[in-house]
XYZ file of C-alpha atoms in Angstrom:
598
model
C 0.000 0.000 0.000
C 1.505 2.961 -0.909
C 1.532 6.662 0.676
C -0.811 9.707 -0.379
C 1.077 12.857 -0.624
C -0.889 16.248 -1.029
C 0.695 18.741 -3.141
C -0.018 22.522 -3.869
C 0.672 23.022 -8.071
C 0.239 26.515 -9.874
C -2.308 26.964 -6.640
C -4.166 23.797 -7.296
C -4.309 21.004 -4.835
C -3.668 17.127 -6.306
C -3.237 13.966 -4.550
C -0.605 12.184 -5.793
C 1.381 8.577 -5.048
C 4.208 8.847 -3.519
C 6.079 6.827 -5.892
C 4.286 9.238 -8.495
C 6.008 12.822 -6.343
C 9.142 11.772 -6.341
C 9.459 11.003 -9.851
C 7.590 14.329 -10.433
C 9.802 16.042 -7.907
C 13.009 14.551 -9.691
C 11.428 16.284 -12.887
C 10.526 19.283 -11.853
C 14.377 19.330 -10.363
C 15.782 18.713 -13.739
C 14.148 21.505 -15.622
C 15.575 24.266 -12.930
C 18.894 22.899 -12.859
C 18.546 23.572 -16.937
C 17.425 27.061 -16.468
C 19.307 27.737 -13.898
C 21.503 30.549 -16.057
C 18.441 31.505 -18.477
C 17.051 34.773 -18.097
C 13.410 34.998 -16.513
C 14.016 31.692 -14.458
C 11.135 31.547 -12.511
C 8.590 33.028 -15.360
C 9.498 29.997 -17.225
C 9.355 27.343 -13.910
C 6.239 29.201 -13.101
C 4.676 28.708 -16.834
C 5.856 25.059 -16.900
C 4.549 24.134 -13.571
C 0.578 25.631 -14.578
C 0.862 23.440 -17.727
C 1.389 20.518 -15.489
C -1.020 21.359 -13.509
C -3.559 21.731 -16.373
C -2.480 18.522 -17.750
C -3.224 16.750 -14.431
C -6.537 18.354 -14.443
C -7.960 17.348 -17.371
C -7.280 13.770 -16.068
C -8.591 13.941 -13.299
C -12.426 12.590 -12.761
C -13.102 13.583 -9.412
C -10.818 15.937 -7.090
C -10.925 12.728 -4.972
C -8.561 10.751 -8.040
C -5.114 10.174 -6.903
C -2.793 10.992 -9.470
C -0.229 7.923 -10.197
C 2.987 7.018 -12.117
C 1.052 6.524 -15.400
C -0.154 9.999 -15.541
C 2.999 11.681 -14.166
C 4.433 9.589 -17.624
C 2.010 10.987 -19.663
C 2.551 14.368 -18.499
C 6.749 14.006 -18.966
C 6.291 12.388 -22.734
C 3.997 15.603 -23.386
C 6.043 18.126 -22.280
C 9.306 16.600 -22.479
C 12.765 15.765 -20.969
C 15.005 19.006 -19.882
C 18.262 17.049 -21.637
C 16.071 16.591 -24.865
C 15.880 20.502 -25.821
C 19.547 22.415 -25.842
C 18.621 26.031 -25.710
C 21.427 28.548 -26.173
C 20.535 31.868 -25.376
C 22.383 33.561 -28.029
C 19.812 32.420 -30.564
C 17.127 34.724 -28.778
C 19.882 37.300 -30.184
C 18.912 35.993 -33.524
C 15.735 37.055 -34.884
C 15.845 33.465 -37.380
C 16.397 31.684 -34.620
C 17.945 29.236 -37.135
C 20.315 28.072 -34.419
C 17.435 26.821 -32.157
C 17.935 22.685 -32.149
C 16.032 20.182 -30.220
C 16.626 16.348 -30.495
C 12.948 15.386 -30.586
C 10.464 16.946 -32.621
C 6.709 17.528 -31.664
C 4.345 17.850 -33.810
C 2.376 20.710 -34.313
C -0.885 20.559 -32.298
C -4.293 21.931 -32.443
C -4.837 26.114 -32.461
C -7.207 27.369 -29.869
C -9.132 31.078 -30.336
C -8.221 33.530 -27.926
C -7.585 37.162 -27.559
C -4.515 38.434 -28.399
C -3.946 41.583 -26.398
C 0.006 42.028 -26.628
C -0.730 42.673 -30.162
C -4.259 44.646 -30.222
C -5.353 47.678 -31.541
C -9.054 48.004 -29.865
C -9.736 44.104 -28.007
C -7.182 41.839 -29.910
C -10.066 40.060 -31.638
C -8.006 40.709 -34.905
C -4.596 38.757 -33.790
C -6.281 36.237 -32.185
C -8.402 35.325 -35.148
C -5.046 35.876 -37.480
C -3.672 32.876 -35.380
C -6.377 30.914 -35.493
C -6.680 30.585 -39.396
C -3.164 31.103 -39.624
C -3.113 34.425 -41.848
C -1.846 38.239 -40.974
C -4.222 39.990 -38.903
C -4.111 42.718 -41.729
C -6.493 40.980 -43.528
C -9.339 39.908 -40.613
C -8.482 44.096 -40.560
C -9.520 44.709 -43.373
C -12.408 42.410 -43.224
C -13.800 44.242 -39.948
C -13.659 47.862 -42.022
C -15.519 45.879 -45.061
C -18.473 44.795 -42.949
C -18.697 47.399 -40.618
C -18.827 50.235 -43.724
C -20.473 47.617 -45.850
C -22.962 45.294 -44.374
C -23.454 47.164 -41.135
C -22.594 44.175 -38.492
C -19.221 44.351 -38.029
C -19.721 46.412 -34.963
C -22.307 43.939 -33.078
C -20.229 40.937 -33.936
C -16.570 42.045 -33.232
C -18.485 43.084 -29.539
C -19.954 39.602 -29.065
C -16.310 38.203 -30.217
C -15.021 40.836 -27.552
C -17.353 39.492 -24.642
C -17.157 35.986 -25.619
C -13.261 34.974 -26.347
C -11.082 34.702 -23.609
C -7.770 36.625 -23.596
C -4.592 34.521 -23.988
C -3.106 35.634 -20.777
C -0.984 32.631 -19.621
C 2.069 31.504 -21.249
C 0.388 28.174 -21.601
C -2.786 29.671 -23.763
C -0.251 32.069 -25.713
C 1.334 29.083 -27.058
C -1.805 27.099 -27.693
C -3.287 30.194 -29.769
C -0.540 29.771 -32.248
C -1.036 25.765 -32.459
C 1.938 24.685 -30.977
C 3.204 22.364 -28.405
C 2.972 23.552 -24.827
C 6.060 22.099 -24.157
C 9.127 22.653 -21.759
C 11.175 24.881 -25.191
C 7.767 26.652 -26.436
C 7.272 28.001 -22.849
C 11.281 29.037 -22.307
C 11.041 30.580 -25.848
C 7.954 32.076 -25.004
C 8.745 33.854 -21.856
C 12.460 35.030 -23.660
C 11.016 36.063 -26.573
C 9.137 38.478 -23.899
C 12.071 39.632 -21.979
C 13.782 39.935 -24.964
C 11.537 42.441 -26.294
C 11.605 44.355 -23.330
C 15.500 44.511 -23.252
C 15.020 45.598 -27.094
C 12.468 48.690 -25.711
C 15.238 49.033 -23.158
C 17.743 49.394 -24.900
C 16.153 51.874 -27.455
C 15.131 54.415 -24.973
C 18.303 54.506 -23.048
C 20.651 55.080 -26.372
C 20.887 58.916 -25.577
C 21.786 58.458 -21.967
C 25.066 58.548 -19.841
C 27.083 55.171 -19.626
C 26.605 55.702 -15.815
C 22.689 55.658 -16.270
C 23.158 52.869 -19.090
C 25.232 50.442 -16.373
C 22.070 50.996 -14.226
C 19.906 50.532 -16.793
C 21.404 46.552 -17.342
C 20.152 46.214 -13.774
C 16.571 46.703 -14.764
C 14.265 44.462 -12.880
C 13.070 43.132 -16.034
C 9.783 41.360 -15.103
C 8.388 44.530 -13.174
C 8.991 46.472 -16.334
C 7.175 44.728 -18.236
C 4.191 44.287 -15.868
C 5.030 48.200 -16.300
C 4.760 48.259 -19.899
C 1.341 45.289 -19.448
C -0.217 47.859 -17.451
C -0.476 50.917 -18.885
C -1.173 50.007 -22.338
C -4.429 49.313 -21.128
C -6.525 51.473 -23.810
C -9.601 53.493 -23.566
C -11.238 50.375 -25.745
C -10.499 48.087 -22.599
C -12.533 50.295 -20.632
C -15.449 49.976 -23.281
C -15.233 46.555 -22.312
C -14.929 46.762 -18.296
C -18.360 48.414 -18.872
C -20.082 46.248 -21.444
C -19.035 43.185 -19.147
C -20.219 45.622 -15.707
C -24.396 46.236 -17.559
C -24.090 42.077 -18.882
C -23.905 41.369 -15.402
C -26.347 43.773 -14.033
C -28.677 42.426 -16.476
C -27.266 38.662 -15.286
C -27.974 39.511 -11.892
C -31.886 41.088 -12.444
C -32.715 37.611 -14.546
C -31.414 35.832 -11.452
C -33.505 37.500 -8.769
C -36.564 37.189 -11.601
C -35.924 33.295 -11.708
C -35.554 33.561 -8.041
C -38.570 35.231 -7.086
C -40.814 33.101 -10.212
C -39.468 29.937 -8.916
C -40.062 30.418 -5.160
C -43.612 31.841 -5.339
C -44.774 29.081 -7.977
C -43.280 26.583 -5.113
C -44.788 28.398 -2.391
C -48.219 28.285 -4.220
C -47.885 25.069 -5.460
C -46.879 23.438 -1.678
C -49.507 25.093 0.183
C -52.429 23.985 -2.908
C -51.341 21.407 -3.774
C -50.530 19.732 -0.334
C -53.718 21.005 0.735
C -55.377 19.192 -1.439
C -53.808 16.079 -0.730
C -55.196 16.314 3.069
C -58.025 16.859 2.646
C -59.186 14.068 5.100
C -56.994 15.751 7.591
C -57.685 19.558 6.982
C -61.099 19.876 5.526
C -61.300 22.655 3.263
C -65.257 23.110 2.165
C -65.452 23.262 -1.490
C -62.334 20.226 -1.631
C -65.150 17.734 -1.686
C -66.257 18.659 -5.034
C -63.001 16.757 -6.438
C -64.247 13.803 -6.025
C -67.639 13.839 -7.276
C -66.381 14.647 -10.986
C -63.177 11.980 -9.898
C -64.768 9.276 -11.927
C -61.790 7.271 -11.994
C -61.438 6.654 -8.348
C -57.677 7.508 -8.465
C -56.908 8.711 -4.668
C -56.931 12.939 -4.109
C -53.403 13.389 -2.469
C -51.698 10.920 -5.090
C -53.101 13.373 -7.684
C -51.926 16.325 -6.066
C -48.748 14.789 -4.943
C -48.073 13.963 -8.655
C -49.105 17.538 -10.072
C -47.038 18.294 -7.302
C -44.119 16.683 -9.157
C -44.617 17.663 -12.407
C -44.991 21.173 -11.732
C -42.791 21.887 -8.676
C -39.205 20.184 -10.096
C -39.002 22.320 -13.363
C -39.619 25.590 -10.885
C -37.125 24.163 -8.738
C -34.694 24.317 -11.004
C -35.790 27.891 -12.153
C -34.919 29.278 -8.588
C -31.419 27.118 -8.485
C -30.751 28.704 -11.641
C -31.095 31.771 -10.735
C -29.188 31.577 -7.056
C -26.473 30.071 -9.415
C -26.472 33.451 -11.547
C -26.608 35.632 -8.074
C -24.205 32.948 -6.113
C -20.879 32.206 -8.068
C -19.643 29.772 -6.130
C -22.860 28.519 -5.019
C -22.346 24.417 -4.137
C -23.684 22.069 -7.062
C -26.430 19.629 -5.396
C -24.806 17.012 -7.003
C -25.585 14.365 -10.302
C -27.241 12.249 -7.990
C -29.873 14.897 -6.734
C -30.473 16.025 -10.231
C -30.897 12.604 -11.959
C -33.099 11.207 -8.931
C -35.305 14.871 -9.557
C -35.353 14.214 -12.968
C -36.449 10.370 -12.904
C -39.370 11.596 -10.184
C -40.424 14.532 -12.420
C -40.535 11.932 -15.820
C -42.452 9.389 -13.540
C -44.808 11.867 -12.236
C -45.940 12.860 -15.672
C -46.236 9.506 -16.846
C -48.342 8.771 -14.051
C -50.475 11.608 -15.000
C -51.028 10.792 -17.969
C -52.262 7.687 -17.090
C -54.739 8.889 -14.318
C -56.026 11.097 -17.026
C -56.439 8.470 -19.762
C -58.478 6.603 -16.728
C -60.170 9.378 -16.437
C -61.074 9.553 -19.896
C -62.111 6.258 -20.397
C -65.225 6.476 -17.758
C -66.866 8.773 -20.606
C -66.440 5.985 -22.992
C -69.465 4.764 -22.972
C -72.766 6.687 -23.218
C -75.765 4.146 -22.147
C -79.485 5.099 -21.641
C -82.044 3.964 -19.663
C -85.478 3.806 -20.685
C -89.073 4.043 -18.132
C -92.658 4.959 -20.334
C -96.024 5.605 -18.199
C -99.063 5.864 -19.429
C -100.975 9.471 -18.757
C -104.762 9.353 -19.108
C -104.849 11.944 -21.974
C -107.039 11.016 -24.886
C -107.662 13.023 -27.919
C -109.725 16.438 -27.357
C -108.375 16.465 -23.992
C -106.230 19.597 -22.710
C -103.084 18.406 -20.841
C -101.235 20.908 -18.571
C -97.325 21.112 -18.457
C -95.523 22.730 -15.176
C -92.137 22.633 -13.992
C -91.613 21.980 -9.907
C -88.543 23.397 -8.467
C -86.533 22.016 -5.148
C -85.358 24.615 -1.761
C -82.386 22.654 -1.642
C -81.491 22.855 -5.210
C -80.443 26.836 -6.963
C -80.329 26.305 -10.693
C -77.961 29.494 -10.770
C -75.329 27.993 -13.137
C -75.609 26.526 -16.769
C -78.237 24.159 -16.948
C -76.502 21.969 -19.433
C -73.066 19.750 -18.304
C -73.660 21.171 -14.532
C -74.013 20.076 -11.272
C -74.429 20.819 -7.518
C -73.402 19.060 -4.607
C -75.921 19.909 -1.931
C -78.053 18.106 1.047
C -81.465 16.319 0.437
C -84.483 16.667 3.544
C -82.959 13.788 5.187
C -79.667 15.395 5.462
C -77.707 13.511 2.845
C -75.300 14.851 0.542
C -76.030 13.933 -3.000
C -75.685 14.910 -6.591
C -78.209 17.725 -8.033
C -78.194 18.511 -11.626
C -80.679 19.813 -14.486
C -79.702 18.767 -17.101
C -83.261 17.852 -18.538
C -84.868 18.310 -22.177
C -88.496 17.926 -23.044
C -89.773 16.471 -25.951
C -93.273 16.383 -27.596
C -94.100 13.418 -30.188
C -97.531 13.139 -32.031
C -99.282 8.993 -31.386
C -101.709 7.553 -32.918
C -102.180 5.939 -29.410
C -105.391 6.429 -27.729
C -103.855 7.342 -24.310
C -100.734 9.690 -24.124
C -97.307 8.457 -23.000
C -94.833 10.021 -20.876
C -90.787 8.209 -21.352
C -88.022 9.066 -18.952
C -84.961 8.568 -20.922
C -82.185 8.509 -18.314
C -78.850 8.256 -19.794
C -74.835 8.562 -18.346
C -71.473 7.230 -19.241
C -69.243 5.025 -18.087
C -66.087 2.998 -18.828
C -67.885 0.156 -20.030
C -71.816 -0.886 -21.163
C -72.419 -1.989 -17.744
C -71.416 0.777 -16.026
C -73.028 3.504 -18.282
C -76.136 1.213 -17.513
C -75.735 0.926 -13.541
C -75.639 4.806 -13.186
C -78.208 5.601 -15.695
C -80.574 3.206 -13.397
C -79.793 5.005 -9.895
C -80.453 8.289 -11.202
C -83.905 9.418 -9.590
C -86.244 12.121 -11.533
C -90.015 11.990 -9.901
C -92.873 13.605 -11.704
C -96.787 13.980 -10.672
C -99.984 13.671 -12.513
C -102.935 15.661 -10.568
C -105.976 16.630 -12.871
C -105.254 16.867 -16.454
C -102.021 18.936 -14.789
C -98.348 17.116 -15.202
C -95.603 18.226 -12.924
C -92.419 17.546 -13.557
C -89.083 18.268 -11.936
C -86.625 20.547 -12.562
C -84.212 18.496 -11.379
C -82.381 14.955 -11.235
C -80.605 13.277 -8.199
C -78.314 10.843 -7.981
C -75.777 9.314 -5.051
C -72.738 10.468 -4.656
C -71.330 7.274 -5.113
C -72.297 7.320 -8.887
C -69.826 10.169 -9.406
C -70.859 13.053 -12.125
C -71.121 11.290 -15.150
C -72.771 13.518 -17.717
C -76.259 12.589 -16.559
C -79.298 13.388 -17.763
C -82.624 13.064 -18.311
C -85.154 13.639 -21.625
C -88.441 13.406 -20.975
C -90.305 11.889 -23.827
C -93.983 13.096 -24.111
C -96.446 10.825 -26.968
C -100.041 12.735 -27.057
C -102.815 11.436 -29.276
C -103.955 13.546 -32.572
C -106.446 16.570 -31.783
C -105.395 16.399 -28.017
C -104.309 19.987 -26.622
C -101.116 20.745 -24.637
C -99.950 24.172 -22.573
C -96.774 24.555 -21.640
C -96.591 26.558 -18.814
C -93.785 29.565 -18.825
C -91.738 27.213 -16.396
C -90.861 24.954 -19.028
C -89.430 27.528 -21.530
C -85.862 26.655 -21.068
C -86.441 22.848 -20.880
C -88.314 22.526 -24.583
C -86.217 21.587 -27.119
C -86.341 23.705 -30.562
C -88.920 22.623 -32.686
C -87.950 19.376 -35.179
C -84.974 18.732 -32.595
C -85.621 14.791 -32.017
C -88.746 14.987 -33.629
C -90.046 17.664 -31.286
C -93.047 19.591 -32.672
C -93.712 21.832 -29.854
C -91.058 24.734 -29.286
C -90.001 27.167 -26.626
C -91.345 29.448 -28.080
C -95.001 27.395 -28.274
C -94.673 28.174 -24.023
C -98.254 29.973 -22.439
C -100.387 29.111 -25.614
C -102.488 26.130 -26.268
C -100.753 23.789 -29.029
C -103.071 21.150 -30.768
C -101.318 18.024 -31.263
C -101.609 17.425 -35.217
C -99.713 14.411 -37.618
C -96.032 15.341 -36.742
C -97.024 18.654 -36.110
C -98.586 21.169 -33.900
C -101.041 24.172 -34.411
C -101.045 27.171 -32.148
C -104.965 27.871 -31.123
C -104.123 31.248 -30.031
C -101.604 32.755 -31.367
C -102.215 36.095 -32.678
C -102.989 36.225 -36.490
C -99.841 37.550 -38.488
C -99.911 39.321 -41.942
C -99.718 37.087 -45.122
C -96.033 37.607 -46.304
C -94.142 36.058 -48.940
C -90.833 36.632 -50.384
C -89.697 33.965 -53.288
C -86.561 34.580 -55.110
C -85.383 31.757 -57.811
C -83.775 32.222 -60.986
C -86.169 34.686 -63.352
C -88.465 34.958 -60.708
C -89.086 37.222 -57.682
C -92.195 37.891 -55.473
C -92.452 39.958 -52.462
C -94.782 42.272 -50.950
C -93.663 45.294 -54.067
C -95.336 42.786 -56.530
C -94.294 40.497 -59.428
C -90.726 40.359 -61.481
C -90.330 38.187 -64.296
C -87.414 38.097 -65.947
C -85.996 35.939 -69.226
C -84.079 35.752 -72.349
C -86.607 37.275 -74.372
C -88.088 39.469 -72.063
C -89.260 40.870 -68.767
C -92.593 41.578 -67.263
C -93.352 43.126 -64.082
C -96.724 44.041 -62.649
C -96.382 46.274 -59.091
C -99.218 48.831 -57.730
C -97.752 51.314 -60.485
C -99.223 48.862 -63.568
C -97.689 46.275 -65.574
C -94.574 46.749 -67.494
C -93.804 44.123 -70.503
C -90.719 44.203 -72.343
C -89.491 42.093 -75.444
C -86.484 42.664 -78.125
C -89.558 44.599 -80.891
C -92.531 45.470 -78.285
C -92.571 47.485 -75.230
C -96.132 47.573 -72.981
C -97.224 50.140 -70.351
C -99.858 49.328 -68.453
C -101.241 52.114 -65.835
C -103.417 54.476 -64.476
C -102.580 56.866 -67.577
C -103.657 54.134 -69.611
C -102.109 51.789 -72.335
C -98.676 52.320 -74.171
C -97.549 50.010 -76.651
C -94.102 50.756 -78.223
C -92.716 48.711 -81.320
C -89.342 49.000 -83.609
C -91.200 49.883 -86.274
């Protein structure tokens, strides 16, 4: 069993086998023994150390993963041996740099887009897209003037480009922008190619001066000048930039507290509803109760709400940890597990919903009817009296079709009120009238459909000529609402007379509907019951009218038009007008005109 060392590299913590440190100690050893003359020493140990580091990362699963010999091996073959790459530094002297040697040669790798800011005009947008393709940033110049002068969108899309690329700012990602190796002699070129410029600036501005002030100047501390030089060629474009970035994360920070406050109210809402709901047995809630009468499908209350619960409450869950991500940087993750197990409960939950609803569906499947006739002793001449007879325990104030009220009985017993009720009328040639009570309600099968239609009760009277009917049906609450209702079916013998009183308007079909031939609008006048028909016996005469229209012919209360190929004629209270291709007739009080061609 070997030992677990921790180590501290470029500011990132590893755990790494001991056998696995010392060989990366031993390494690490090597390379500043080999710089231990070059100029900017610890720039280049520095650089070298933060590739490792970033190598080591990216194999790394877990930041539990102990790093071993195998990846230390990798690491070494990637960037290198110190003895394999002999670096003079009189060839940084060189601007060729023909004399540059190295035993084993790497091949170029992939190029990476960044910003390139040591070479920028405005963002370095331009030089880091000249890298990428591998052309002179003149021309992705040029380009930017084209489209900004020409198509207009240069602007918006060299600012996204601004906001969106990263700047090369390490050694490592300076290298990696140009496509090659990140390698022990890119970074030590790298880093002298920097100081090197910097001596050259150097050198240039102190060609004037003194050799006394020219012996100090060799003493430069080179790396704070050019953190010097870094510094203040910050640009007034850079600022542009500080502030874009500044009102993108205002804006960041207002969609987070939006997500926030969406997510936590819809949660709120849906917790105390919801949940409610689902104890209903526990916390009774008047009103809840209604639920379950139109829950045909019998599926339990709280499951339902503890599904909708589900299906609803994890998507705004993960609107509010969105937006504390947004507000909280380094907000802690809740983990893969917490997230898969949410989403596995949310996809079950709306499976399961869509299942209870399909059940629910499928008790309307079926639409039975139930069928009870009575005899009425109405014969023909004899004058039958329609009423309707309302309940105190029943308010019809709601739609009258597809409705229904949950209320108490005289007994005390809750129960299911509705009105849902049509009359018909239907001429017989029956001695005695008939009255049918067509009871009808659906189910998930014929049996069922049949079972409630049978246990819903609708009473009516017969008391002198007079029939009263309900207004109203009743049924148990055990039968659930399933679309019931009732038509009531009334056969009366030819030349018998029916009045419907003004309680029945809204429960007579229209006229022809089923058959019907008495209409609400036939309500408070006596209808005689005719062959498939009905005849109002005092209804107020209304003035002959008649308005025909057909092809070449048109009557109406102005008169007569006739109108064909050959002619027209057309008699109104002015005369009669005749018209043909040779004679023309003029009929009127003036007397008779008769016009010809000739």
């Amino acid at each position: 069993m070997n030992k677990t060392v921790n180590i501290n590299l470029a500011g990132i913590f590893f755990h790494i086998d001991e056998d696995a440190y010392l060989k990366l100690q031993r390494y690490l050893e090597a390379i500043k023994r080999s710089f231990t003359d070059s100029q900017g020493q610890s720039e280049i140990i520095a650089d070298i150390e933060a590739r490792i580091a970033e190598l080591f990362t990216e194999r790394v699963q877990n930041h539990k993963q102990v790093i071993r010999i195998k990846e230390v091996d990798e690491v070494i073959s990637i960037m290198g041996q110190p003895e394999d790459y002999l670096v003079d530094d009189e060839i940084f002297e060189d601007e060729t740099y023909t004399s540059y040697s190295k035993k084993s040669t790497s091949t170029q790798s992939s190029r990476k887009l960044f910003r390139d800011t040591d070479n920028s005009y405005v963002g370095g947008v331009s030089s880091g897209l000249a890298h990428y393709f591998g052309i002179d940033a003149l021309w992705i110049r040029l380009a930017w003037v084209l489209l900004i002068f020409g198509a207009g969108t240069g602007i918006l899309l060299y600012i996204l480009l601004w906001i969106l690329v990263p700047e090369a700012k390490t050694t490592a990602e300076k290298i990696m922008m140009t496509g090659e190796p990140v390698n022990i002699s890119n970074i030590e070129k790298k880093i002298k190619d920097g100081f090197e410029n910097v001596s050259e600036t150097v050198s240039n501005v102190a060609k004037n001066v003194t050799d006394s002030v020219s012996n100090a100047a060799k003493n430069v501390d080179f790396k704070k000048q050019s953190n010097t030089i870094k510094s203040s060629s910050k640009t007034f474009f850079d600022t542009i930039a500080d502030v874009i970035m500044f009102f993108f994360k205002v804006f960041a920070k207002f969609v987070g507290i939006i997500l926030i406050i969406v997510g936590a109210s819809t949660l709120l809402g849906l917790i105390i509803g919801l949940l409610s709901v689902g104890v209903v047995d526990i916390i009774h809630i008047p009103g809840l109760d209604l639920l379950d009468i139109v829950n045909a499908g019998n599926t339990p209350i709280w499951l339902v709400s503890l599904l909708t619960f589900f299906a609803l409450g994890i998507p705004f869950f993960f609107l509010f940890y969105l937006g504390l991500k947004i507000l909280i940087n380094n907000l802690k993750s809740i983990g893969n597990i917490a997230k898969f197990t949410l989403l596995g409960l949310w996809l079950i939950s709306i499976i399961s919903l869509i299942v209870v609803g399909i059940r629910q569906a499928s008790e309307h499947a079926f639409d039975e009817k139930h069928i009870v006739k009575t005899e009425l002793p109405i014969r023909a001449s004899d004058t039958l009296m329609v009423k309707m007879v309302s309940n105190d325990n029943f308010s019809q104030n709601f739609y009258r079709h597809n409705g229904f009220k949950l209320a108490h009985d005289e007994n005390g017993t809750k129960i299911i009120y509705a009105s849902d009720i049509d009359i018909i009328v239907k001429s017989t040639t029956d001695s005695l009238a008939k009255i049918a009570i067509e009871k009808s309600a659906d189910g998930r099968s014929y049996e069922a459909a049949i079972e409630r239609a049978k246990n819903i009760n609708y009473n009516f009277d017969f008391r002198e000529n007079t029939l009263l009917l309900n207004s109203y049906l009743t049924t148990s609450t055990e039968n659930k609402f399933s679309n019931q209702q009732i038509n009531i079916i009334l056969y009366l013998p030819e030349n018998s007379i029916v009045y419907f009183n003004n309680s029945a308007k809204s429960y007579l079909t229209y006229q022809n509907y089923y058959g019907n031939i008495v209409s609400n609008e036939n309500t408070n006048h006596f209808m005689k019951i005719l062959f498939d028909e009905s005849e109002c016996l005092d209804c107020p005469e209304e003035d002959f009218k008649v308005d025909i229209k057909t092809e070449g012919l048109k009557i109406n209360s102005k008169g007569i038009e006739i109108k064909s190929e050959d002619g027209n004629l057309k008699i109104d209270n002015q005369g009669i007008k005749a018209e043909s291709e040779d004679v023309k007739v003029n009929i009127d009080s003036n007397g008779i005109e008769i016009k010809t061609d000739n």
